[in-house]
Amino acid sequence: MKTMMFPGQGAQARGMGADLFDAFPELTAQADAILGYSIKALCTEDAERTLKETQFTQPALFVVGALDYLKRTAQGPKPDYVLGHSLGEFNALFAAGAFDFETGVRLVQKRGQLMSQTTNGKMAAVINASQETIEQILRDNGLDQIDLANFNSPSQIVISGATEQIERAQPLFQQGDMKYVLLNTSAAFHSRLMQPIRDAFAEFLQQFTFQPLHIPVIANVSALPYRDEDLIDNLSQQLTGSVRWYESMRYLMQQGEPEFEEVGHGNVLTKILAKIRAAEPPPAATAPPVQATATRIETPPPEPIAVQTTSEATPPQSAQEKVNNWNRRHGLGTRVISDIIKDQPLETRTEAVVLFGHRAAVYLKGYNGYFDLDEIQACP
């Protein structure tokens, strides 16, 4: 099973794509006309030192990734699955036929422009701490303006949020084996602070017509294959939601004998994959089918947690049946109560989702975590 994966922002470097632009002169010229500058000069020379700026980085990485994909598939078979890390998801959708090269350039150009307009917040990587540990530290210290942005591997989670709180968090995550690395980003990407950008980008996406996918694309926001009708929702929600990379890798590992190939510049995703594989083998549980509903849970755990069950129903409902029943009855923002959280009702922030093929859960706003459906009930 061949899977191609595309990196996101941070993979850029001067000199990238040097062997690609002359091989695809028409597409390179098309990108130049849309962007208003030479994409080849930006990537290979970067004379103005602008390649690191978001509004330039995103089109550059997309073009290099798209051309590299075309080169590889012209010489060999197409993949069985594709996925991309944040910005890289646009390359994955291009590879799957959702839109053509011109549309892809226009989409990432707008995305980069919008994201470069905000300077709110910071991001940091937390090393050697589980999701549960991170969430507990944030709760205990009143750091409620921080979101979990990227689940890269079991030992690397990126947090994102208000600058003051990200800075306050630093000494808290420098105890024991934990490490804390402030990232050189211009804003708090993949956090609630990107909501205005998400709204503007969703409106922009409405201008385009997208085609059915001919290769399964694993979505960042759900770690499950896209449904064609969810494309606009997924791409806009991605700006405020988590990149569920670790869980996406585990999903693919459950599909058979995966062969991963990084497309575009660098090998950052290949290195992350090595850490994931070294951490633990994929679970034996049956994975959701390719046509499973793409859901929008934002901060999944890196490890499955045992679920208490009851025997009231005979036979008991499967996790997928519980999810389907919940999503039919309840929309986003449903107020729920739980015996675990007794002080006040909370709101759902996502649809229900099956995690790891066996757990029915929904993310609760304000708690920075998710609950099993068996642990909550909708308010009357």
Tab-separated table of C-alpha atoms in Angstrom:
chain	number	residue	atom	x	y	z
A	1	MET	CA	0.000	0.000	0.000
A	2	LYS	CA	1.714	3.147	-1.239
A	3	THR	CA	1.125	6.371	0.693
A	4	MET	CA	2.509	9.755	-0.306
A	5	MET	CA	2.813	12.444	2.347
A	6	PHE	CA	3.438	16.162	1.862
A	7	PRO	CA	5.150	18.449	4.422
A	8	GLY	CA	3.858	21.795	5.608
A	9	GLN	CA	5.273	25.124	6.672
A	10	GLY	CA	8.720	24.776	8.196
A	11	ALA	CA	10.020	22.427	5.500
A	12	GLN	CA	11.045	25.279	3.210
A	13	ALA	CA	14.707	25.959	2.422
A	14	ARG	CA	16.592	27.937	-0.162
A	15	GLY	CA	17.437	25.755	-3.150
A	16	MET	CA	14.316	23.622	-2.984
A	17	GLY	CA	12.769	22.558	-6.278
A	18	ALA	CA	15.858	23.416	-8.298
A	19	ASP	CA	15.419	20.308	-10.464
A	20	LEU	CA	11.677	20.820	-10.972
A	21	PHE	CA	10.960	24.262	-12.406
A	22	ASP	CA	12.696	23.734	-15.749
A	23	ALA	CA	11.071	20.304	-16.034
A	24	PHE	CA	7.613	21.918	-15.850
A	25	PRO	CA	8.010	25.292	-17.595
A	26	GLU	CA	4.309	25.802	-18.353
A	27	LEU	CA	3.176	25.199	-14.787
A	28	THR	CA	6.024	27.318	-13.446
A	29	ALA	CA	4.960	30.177	-15.726
A	30	GLN	CA	1.362	29.705	-14.608
A	31	ALA	CA	2.397	30.026	-10.960
A	32	ASP	CA	4.441	33.143	-11.764
A	33	ALA	CA	1.443	34.769	-13.452
A	34	ILE	CA	-0.834	34.097	-10.481
A	35	LEU	CA	1.647	35.091	-7.785
A	36	GLY	CA	3.182	38.082	-9.527
A	37	TYR	CA	6.784	36.995	-8.956
A	38	SER	CA	9.189	34.246	-10.033
A	39	ILE	CA	8.543	31.138	-7.978
A	40	LYS	CA	11.827	29.666	-9.214
A	41	ALA	CA	13.817	32.681	-8.028
A	42	LEU	CA	12.053	32.662	-4.661
A	43	CYS	CA	12.762	28.982	-4.026
A	44	THR	CA	16.259	28.687	-5.450
A	45	GLU	CA	17.753	32.102	-4.671
A	46	ASP	CA	15.575	33.824	-2.054
A	47	ALA	CA	17.511	37.030	-2.627
A	48	GLU	CA	15.069	39.097	-0.568
A	49	ARG	CA	15.005	36.563	2.298
A	50	THR	CA	11.226	36.295	2.046
A	51	LEU	CA	10.900	32.520	1.687
A	52	LYS	CA	10.393	32.209	5.452
A	53	GLU	CA	7.433	34.620	5.405
A	54	THR	CA	4.068	32.880	5.484
A	55	GLN	CA	2.588	34.574	2.414
A	56	PHE	CA	5.586	33.374	0.362
A	57	THR	CA	6.268	30.085	2.119
A	58	GLN	CA	2.894	28.547	1.426
A	59	PRO	CA	2.762	29.023	-2.371
A	60	ALA	CA	6.418	27.958	-2.615
A	61	LEU	CA	5.898	24.699	-0.751
A	62	PHE	CA	2.715	23.928	-2.666
A	63	VAL	CA	4.342	24.464	-6.065
A	64	VAL	CA	7.397	22.378	-5.183
A	65	GLY	CA	5.230	19.608	-3.749
A	66	ALA	CA	2.883	19.588	-6.734
A	67	LEU	CA	5.694	19.481	-9.298
A	68	ASP	CA	7.534	16.785	-7.364
A	69	TYR	CA	4.345	14.713	-7.256
A	70	LEU	CA	3.860	15.056	-11.012
A	71	LYS	CA	7.470	14.047	-11.625
A	72	ARG	CA	7.270	10.982	-9.390
A	73	THR	CA	3.945	9.723	-10.712
A	74	ALA	CA	5.034	10.240	-14.326
A	75	GLN	CA	7.790	7.729	-13.646
A	76	GLY	CA	5.895	5.343	-11.392
A	77	PRO	CA	2.501	4.300	-10.010
A	78	LYS	CA	0.137	6.650	-8.236
A	79	PRO	CA	-0.355	6.207	-4.494
A	80	ASP	CA	-3.161	4.355	-2.749
A	81	TYR	CA	-3.443	7.083	-0.102
A	82	VAL	CA	-2.243	10.671	0.251
A	83	LEU	CA	-2.077	13.097	3.153
A	84	GLY	CA	-0.311	16.320	4.044
A	85	HIS	CA	0.711	18.109	7.215
A	86	SER	CA	-1.313	21.346	7.501
A	87	LEU	CA	-0.456	23.240	4.291
A	88	GLY	CA	0.629	19.922	2.780
A	89	GLU	CA	-3.000	18.803	2.757
A	90	PHE	CA	-3.531	21.073	-0.254
A	91	ASN	CA	-0.891	19.061	-2.109
A	92	ALA	CA	-2.655	15.861	-1.109
A	93	LEU	CA	-5.964	17.167	-2.446
A	94	PHE	CA	-4.285	18.258	-5.684
A	95	ALA	CA	-2.825	14.767	-6.056
A	96	ALA	CA	-6.272	13.270	-5.471
A	97	GLY	CA	-7.862	15.417	-8.190
A	98	ALA	CA	-9.903	17.786	-6.017
A	99	PHE	CA	-8.617	20.769	-8.014
A	100	ASP	CA	-6.083	21.608	-10.716
A	101	PHE	CA	-2.679	23.230	-10.306
A	102	GLU	CA	-3.932	26.764	-10.957
A	103	THR	CA	-6.669	26.458	-8.351
A	104	GLY	CA	-4.220	25.032	-5.837
A	105	VAL	CA	-1.868	27.978	-6.262
A	106	ARG	CA	-4.737	30.434	-5.801
A	107	LEU	CA	-5.953	28.645	-2.670
A	108	VAL	CA	-2.605	28.563	-0.904
A	109	GLN	CA	-1.811	32.113	-1.990
A	110	LYS	CA	-4.973	33.326	-0.251
A	111	ARG	CA	-4.366	31.120	2.769
A	112	GLY	CA	-0.843	32.461	3.156
A	113	GLN	CA	-1.992	36.052	2.770
A	114	LEU	CA	-4.702	35.662	5.396
A	115	MET	CA	-2.467	33.869	7.871
A	116	SER	CA	0.268	36.480	7.470
A	117	GLN	CA	-2.144	39.235	8.488
A	118	THR	CA	-2.433	38.052	12.075
A	119	THR	CA	0.324	38.370	14.650
A	120	ASN	CA	-1.672	37.121	17.601
A	121	GLY	CA	-0.159	34.449	19.774
A	122	LYS	CA	2.728	32.004	19.736
A	123	MET	CA	3.390	28.291	19.408
A	124	ALA	CA	5.664	25.880	21.257
A	125	ALA	CA	6.580	22.215	20.988
A	126	VAL	CA	6.280	20.105	24.123
A	127	ILE	CA	8.588	17.086	24.067
A	128	ASN	CA	8.242	13.931	26.176
A	129	ALA	CA	4.793	14.656	27.609
A	130	SER	CA	1.497	12.922	26.889
A	131	GLN	CA	-1.676	14.746	25.957
A	132	GLU	CA	-3.137	13.983	29.372
A	133	THR	CA	-0.096	15.444	31.133
A	134	ILE	CA	-0.154	18.592	29.016
A	135	GLU	CA	-3.872	19.146	29.523
A	136	GLN	CA	-3.558	18.602	33.278
A	137	ILE	CA	-0.719	21.129	33.580
A	138	LEU	CA	-2.663	23.688	31.562
A	139	ARG	CA	-5.792	23.213	33.697
A	140	ASP	CA	-3.923	23.299	37.000
A	141	ASN	CA	-2.273	26.592	36.082
A	142	GLY	CA	-5.277	28.361	34.590
A	143	LEU	CA	-3.794	28.430	31.083
A	144	ASP	CA	-7.150	28.298	29.343
A	145	GLN	CA	-6.132	30.268	26.251
A	146	ILE	CA	-3.867	27.522	24.916
A	147	ASP	CA	-4.953	24.864	22.414
A	148	LEU	CA	-3.236	21.654	21.386
A	149	ALA	CA	-2.312	22.375	17.776
A	150	ASN	CA	-0.283	19.479	16.350
A	151	PHE	CA	-0.160	15.861	17.472
A	152	ASN	CA	3.006	14.949	15.612
A	153	SER	CA	4.136	11.854	17.500
A	154	PRO	CA	3.597	10.263	20.915
A	155	SER	CA	6.465	12.356	22.271
A	156	GLN	CA	5.873	15.632	20.423
A	157	ILE	CA	2.785	17.807	20.756
A	158	VAL	CA	2.657	21.443	19.669
A	159	ILE	CA	0.605	23.938	21.669
A	160	SER	CA	-0.691	27.263	20.402
A	161	GLY	CA	-2.348	30.258	21.991
A	162	ALA	CA	-2.079	33.652	23.617
A	163	THR	CA	1.511	34.928	23.783
A	164	GLU	CA	1.451	35.643	27.515
A	165	GLN	CA	0.189	32.147	28.335
A	166	ILE	CA	2.603	30.375	25.984
A	167	GLU	CA	5.464	32.196	27.726
A	168	ARG	CA	4.055	31.424	31.190
A	169	ALA	CA	3.865	27.758	30.265
A	170	GLN	CA	7.568	27.424	29.482
A	171	PRO	CA	8.922	26.622	32.981
A	172	LEU	CA	6.014	24.261	33.620
A	173	PHE	CA	7.111	22.035	30.738
A	174	GLN	CA	10.814	22.070	31.572
A	175	GLN	CA	10.570	19.696	34.510
A	176	GLY	CA	11.788	16.113	34.547
A	177	ASP	CA	12.243	14.725	31.042
A	178	MET	CA	9.962	17.313	29.448
A	179	LYS	CA	11.349	19.874	27.009
A	180	TYR	CA	9.780	23.081	25.713
A	181	VAL	CA	10.739	24.679	22.404
A	182	LEU	CA	9.282	28.039	21.389
A	183	LEU	CA	8.588	27.997	17.648
A	184	ASN	CA	9.435	30.799	15.255
A	185	THR	CA	5.910	31.402	13.963
A	186	SER	CA	4.168	34.701	13.349
A	187	ALA	CA	0.924	33.715	15.069
A	188	ALA	CA	-0.916	30.996	16.987
A	189	PHE	CA	-1.751	28.727	14.060
A	190	HIS	CA	-4.216	25.874	14.588
A	191	SER	CA	-5.831	27.583	17.562
A	192	ARG	CA	-9.023	29.463	18.388
A	193	LEU	CA	-7.161	32.735	17.706
A	194	MET	CA	-7.332	31.897	13.998
A	195	GLN	CA	-11.149	32.010	13.949
A	196	PRO	CA	-11.352	35.280	11.929
A	197	ILE	CA	-8.934	33.807	9.382
A	198	ARG	CA	-10.966	30.611	9.250
A	199	ASP	CA	-14.164	32.538	8.528
A	200	ALA	CA	-12.540	34.584	5.762
A	201	PHE	CA	-10.958	31.532	4.150
A	202	ALA	CA	-14.208	29.564	4.268
A	203	GLU	CA	-15.903	32.393	2.380
A	204	PHE	CA	-13.091	32.404	-0.192
A	205	LEU	CA	-13.385	28.632	-0.697
A	206	GLN	CA	-17.041	29.022	-1.653
A	207	GLN	CA	-15.938	30.609	-4.931
A	208	PHE	CA	-14.501	27.332	-6.220
A	209	THR	CA	-15.951	24.091	-7.536
A	210	PHE	CA	-14.123	21.000	-6.344
A	211	GLN	CA	-14.031	17.600	-8.016
A	212	PRO	CA	-14.607	14.149	-6.486
A	213	LEU	CA	-11.465	12.591	-5.048
A	214	HIS	CA	-9.997	9.642	-6.931
A	215	ILE	CA	-7.436	8.823	-4.213
A	216	PRO	CA	-8.342	8.657	-0.500
A	217	VAL	CA	-7.048	11.721	1.377
A	218	ILE	CA	-6.567	11.507	5.148
A	219	ALA	CA	-7.821	14.735	6.726
A	220	ASN	CA	-5.845	16.578	9.408
A	221	VAL	CA	-8.958	17.422	11.400
A	222	SER	CA	-10.336	13.884	11.603
A	223	ALA	CA	-7.455	11.484	10.871
A	224	LEU	CA	-9.938	9.736	8.576
A	225	PRO	CA	-10.507	9.795	4.814
A	226	TYR	CA	-12.200	12.848	3.357
A	227	ARG	CA	-15.754	12.801	2.151
A	228	ASP	CA	-16.073	14.905	-0.993
A	229	GLU	CA	-18.764	17.072	0.576
A	230	ASP	CA	-16.545	17.928	3.571
A	231	LEU	CA	-13.734	19.581	1.626
A	232	ILE	CA	-14.578	23.213	2.346
A	233	ASP	CA	-15.425	22.493	5.971
A	234	ASN	CA	-12.223	20.517	6.544
A	235	LEU	CA	-9.908	23.056	4.915
A	236	SER	CA	-11.375	25.973	6.839
A	237	GLN	CA	-11.608	24.118	10.147
A	238	GLN	CA	-8.002	23.048	9.751
A	239	LEU	CA	-6.967	26.633	10.564
A	240	THR	CA	-8.390	26.463	14.089
A	241	GLY	CA	-8.277	22.703	14.640
A	242	SER	CA	-5.503	20.293	15.495
A	243	VAL	CA	-3.282	18.519	12.991
A	244	ARG	CA	-3.884	14.907	14.031
A	245	TRP	CA	-0.780	13.533	12.369
A	246	TYR	CA	0.056	10.751	14.776
A	247	GLU	CA	-3.439	9.334	14.608
A	248	SER	CA	-3.441	9.670	10.814
A	249	MET	CA	-0.292	7.550	10.661
A	250	ARG	CA	-1.837	4.946	12.919
A	251	TYR	CA	-4.933	4.826	10.740
A	252	LEU	CA	-2.810	4.126	7.669
A	253	MET	CA	-0.765	1.504	9.477
A	254	GLN	CA	-4.008	-0.352	10.148
A	255	GLN	CA	-4.825	-0.591	6.451
A	256	GLY	CA	-2.224	-3.204	5.578
A	257	GLU	CA	1.491	-2.973	4.871
A	258	PRO	CA	2.001	0.742	4.236
A	259	GLU	CA	4.897	2.094	2.217
A	260	PHE	CA	5.385	5.796	2.948
A	261	GLU	CA	7.027	8.243	0.571
A	262	GLU	CA	7.618	11.907	1.401
A	263	VAL	CA	6.963	14.208	-1.567
A	264	GLY	CA	8.187	17.785	-1.831
A	265	HIS	CA	11.162	19.248	-0.013
A	266	GLY	CA	12.959	17.702	2.925
A	267	ASN	CA	12.370	14.683	5.129
A	268	VAL	CA	10.753	16.086	8.267
A	269	LEU	CA	7.727	13.786	7.972
A	270	THR	CA	9.936	10.761	7.396
A	271	LYS	CA	11.730	11.539	10.664
A	272	ILE	CA	8.433	11.905	12.523
A	273	LEU	CA	7.247	8.602	11.053
A	274	ALA	CA	10.366	6.871	12.373
A	275	LYS	CA	9.555	8.142	15.873
A	276	ILE	CA	5.968	6.934	15.587
A	277	ARG	CA	7.034	3.480	14.461
A	278	ALA	CA	9.639	3.263	17.198
A	279	ALA	CA	7.154	4.246	19.895
A	280	GLU	CA	4.800	1.321	19.461
A	281	PRO	CA	3.367	-0.961	16.801
A	282	PRO	CA	-0.059	-0.083	15.398
A	283	PRO	CA	-2.989	-1.620	17.291
A	284	ALA	CA	-4.690	-4.686	15.890
A	285	ALA	CA	-8.183	-3.168	16.036
A	286	THR	CA	-10.017	-2.960	12.728
A	287	ALA	CA	-9.740	0.527	11.282
A	288	PRO	CA	-12.731	2.473	9.944
A	289	PRO	CA	-13.459	1.894	6.233
A	290	VAL	CA	-12.247	4.326	3.591
A	291	GLN	CA	-15.708	5.855	3.224
A	292	ALA	CA	-16.045	6.545	6.948
A	293	THR	CA	-17.501	9.911	7.861
A	294	ALA	CA	-14.808	12.534	8.261
A	295	THR	CA	-15.307	14.181	11.613
A	296	ARG	CA	-13.847	17.195	13.263
A	297	ILE	CA	-12.480	16.286	16.673
A	298	GLU	CA	-9.638	18.685	17.496
A	299	THR	CA	-7.435	17.254	20.217
A	300	PRO	CA	-7.307	13.432	20.273
A	301	PRO	CA	-5.076	11.563	22.739
A	302	PRO	CA	-1.896	9.913	21.570
A	303	GLU	CA	-2.924	6.721	23.371
A	304	PRO	CA	-6.257	4.876	23.502
A	305	ILE	CA	-7.903	4.777	26.920
A	306	ALA	CA	-9.964	1.895	28.219
A	307	VAL	CA	-13.716	2.435	28.014
A	308	GLN	CA	-16.171	1.205	30.610
A	309	THR	CA	-19.218	-0.390	29.036
A	310	THR	CA	-22.605	-1.532	30.234
A	311	SER	CA	-24.720	-4.506	29.256
A	312	GLU	CA	-28.081	-2.756	29.101
A	313	ALA	CA	-28.538	-3.335	25.377
A	314	THR	CA	-28.512	-6.775	23.807
A	315	PRO	CA	-26.610	-6.865	21.581
A	316	PRO	CA	-24.653	-3.729	22.609
A	317	GLN	CA	-24.276	-0.925	20.107
A	318	SER	CA	-21.001	-0.736	18.252
A	319	ALA	CA	-18.923	2.419	18.530
A	320	GLN	CA	-19.893	3.408	14.987
A	321	GLU	CA	-23.594	2.944	15.768
A	322	LYS	CA	-23.240	5.167	18.834
A	323	VAL	CA	-21.512	7.828	16.751
A	324	ASN	CA	-24.106	7.664	13.982
A	325	ASN	CA	-26.986	7.897	16.450
A	326	TRP	CA	-25.415	10.842	18.278
A	327	ASN	CA	-24.661	12.788	15.108
A	328	ARG	CA	-28.200	12.251	13.798
A	329	ARG	CA	-29.700	13.713	16.967
A	330	HIS	CA	-27.188	16.367	17.990
A	331	GLY	CA	-25.279	19.106	16.170
A	332	LEU	CA	-22.209	21.123	17.071
A	333	GLY	CA	-22.708	23.260	20.159
A	334	THR	CA	-25.011	20.778	21.890
A	335	ARG	CA	-25.061	21.430	25.640
A	336	VAL	CA	-24.280	18.297	27.632
A	337	ILE	CA	-23.926	17.249	31.246
A	338	SER	CA	-21.724	14.601	32.806
A	339	ASP	CA	-21.253	13.066	36.223
A	340	ILE	CA	-17.531	13.725	35.804
A	341	ILE	CA	-17.968	17.503	35.336
A	342	LYS	CA	-20.612	18.509	37.857
A	343	ASP	CA	-20.276	22.277	37.992
A	344	GLN	CA	-21.964	23.336	34.743
A	345	PRO	CA	-23.041	22.088	31.311
A	346	LEU	CA	-20.462	22.055	28.530
A	347	GLU	CA	-20.829	22.358	24.753
A	348	THR	CA	-19.695	19.940	22.073
A	349	ARG	CA	-17.090	21.391	19.738
A	350	THR	CA	-17.079	18.543	17.196
A	351	GLU	CA	-19.239	15.790	15.852
A	352	ALA	CA	-18.866	12.414	17.533
A	353	VAL	CA	-16.105	10.198	16.141
A	354	VAL	CA	-14.841	6.630	16.457
A	355	LEU	CA	-11.287	6.674	17.788
A	356	PHE	CA	-8.928	3.786	17.088
A	357	GLY	CA	-11.796	1.712	15.703
A	358	HIS	CA	-13.489	1.129	19.057
A	359	ARG	CA	-14.128	4.302	21.051
A	360	ALA	CA	-17.129	6.609	20.517
A	361	ALA	CA	-16.223	10.098	21.736
A	362	VAL	CA	-16.919	13.801	21.313
A	363	TYR	CA	-14.754	16.847	22.081
A	364	LEU	CA	-16.118	19.209	24.749
A	365	LYS	CA	-15.435	22.928	24.519
A	366	GLY	CA	-13.971	24.453	27.650
A	367	TYR	CA	-12.648	21.166	29.004
A	368	ASN	CA	-9.765	20.849	26.517
A	369	GLY	CA	-10.511	17.187	26.050
A	370	TYR	CA	-13.098	14.697	24.937
A	371	PHE	CA	-15.558	12.356	26.600
A	372	ASP	CA	-16.952	8.958	25.754
A	373	LEU	CA	-20.539	9.227	24.587
A	374	ASP	CA	-21.479	6.871	27.424
A	375	GLU	CA	-20.253	9.489	29.929
A	376	ILE	CA	-22.450	12.385	28.785
A	377	GLN	CA	-26.040	13.188	27.982
A	378	ALA	CA	-27.600	16.090	26.126
A	379	CYS	CA	-29.312	18.728	28.217
A	380	PRO	CA	-33.109	18.731	27.863
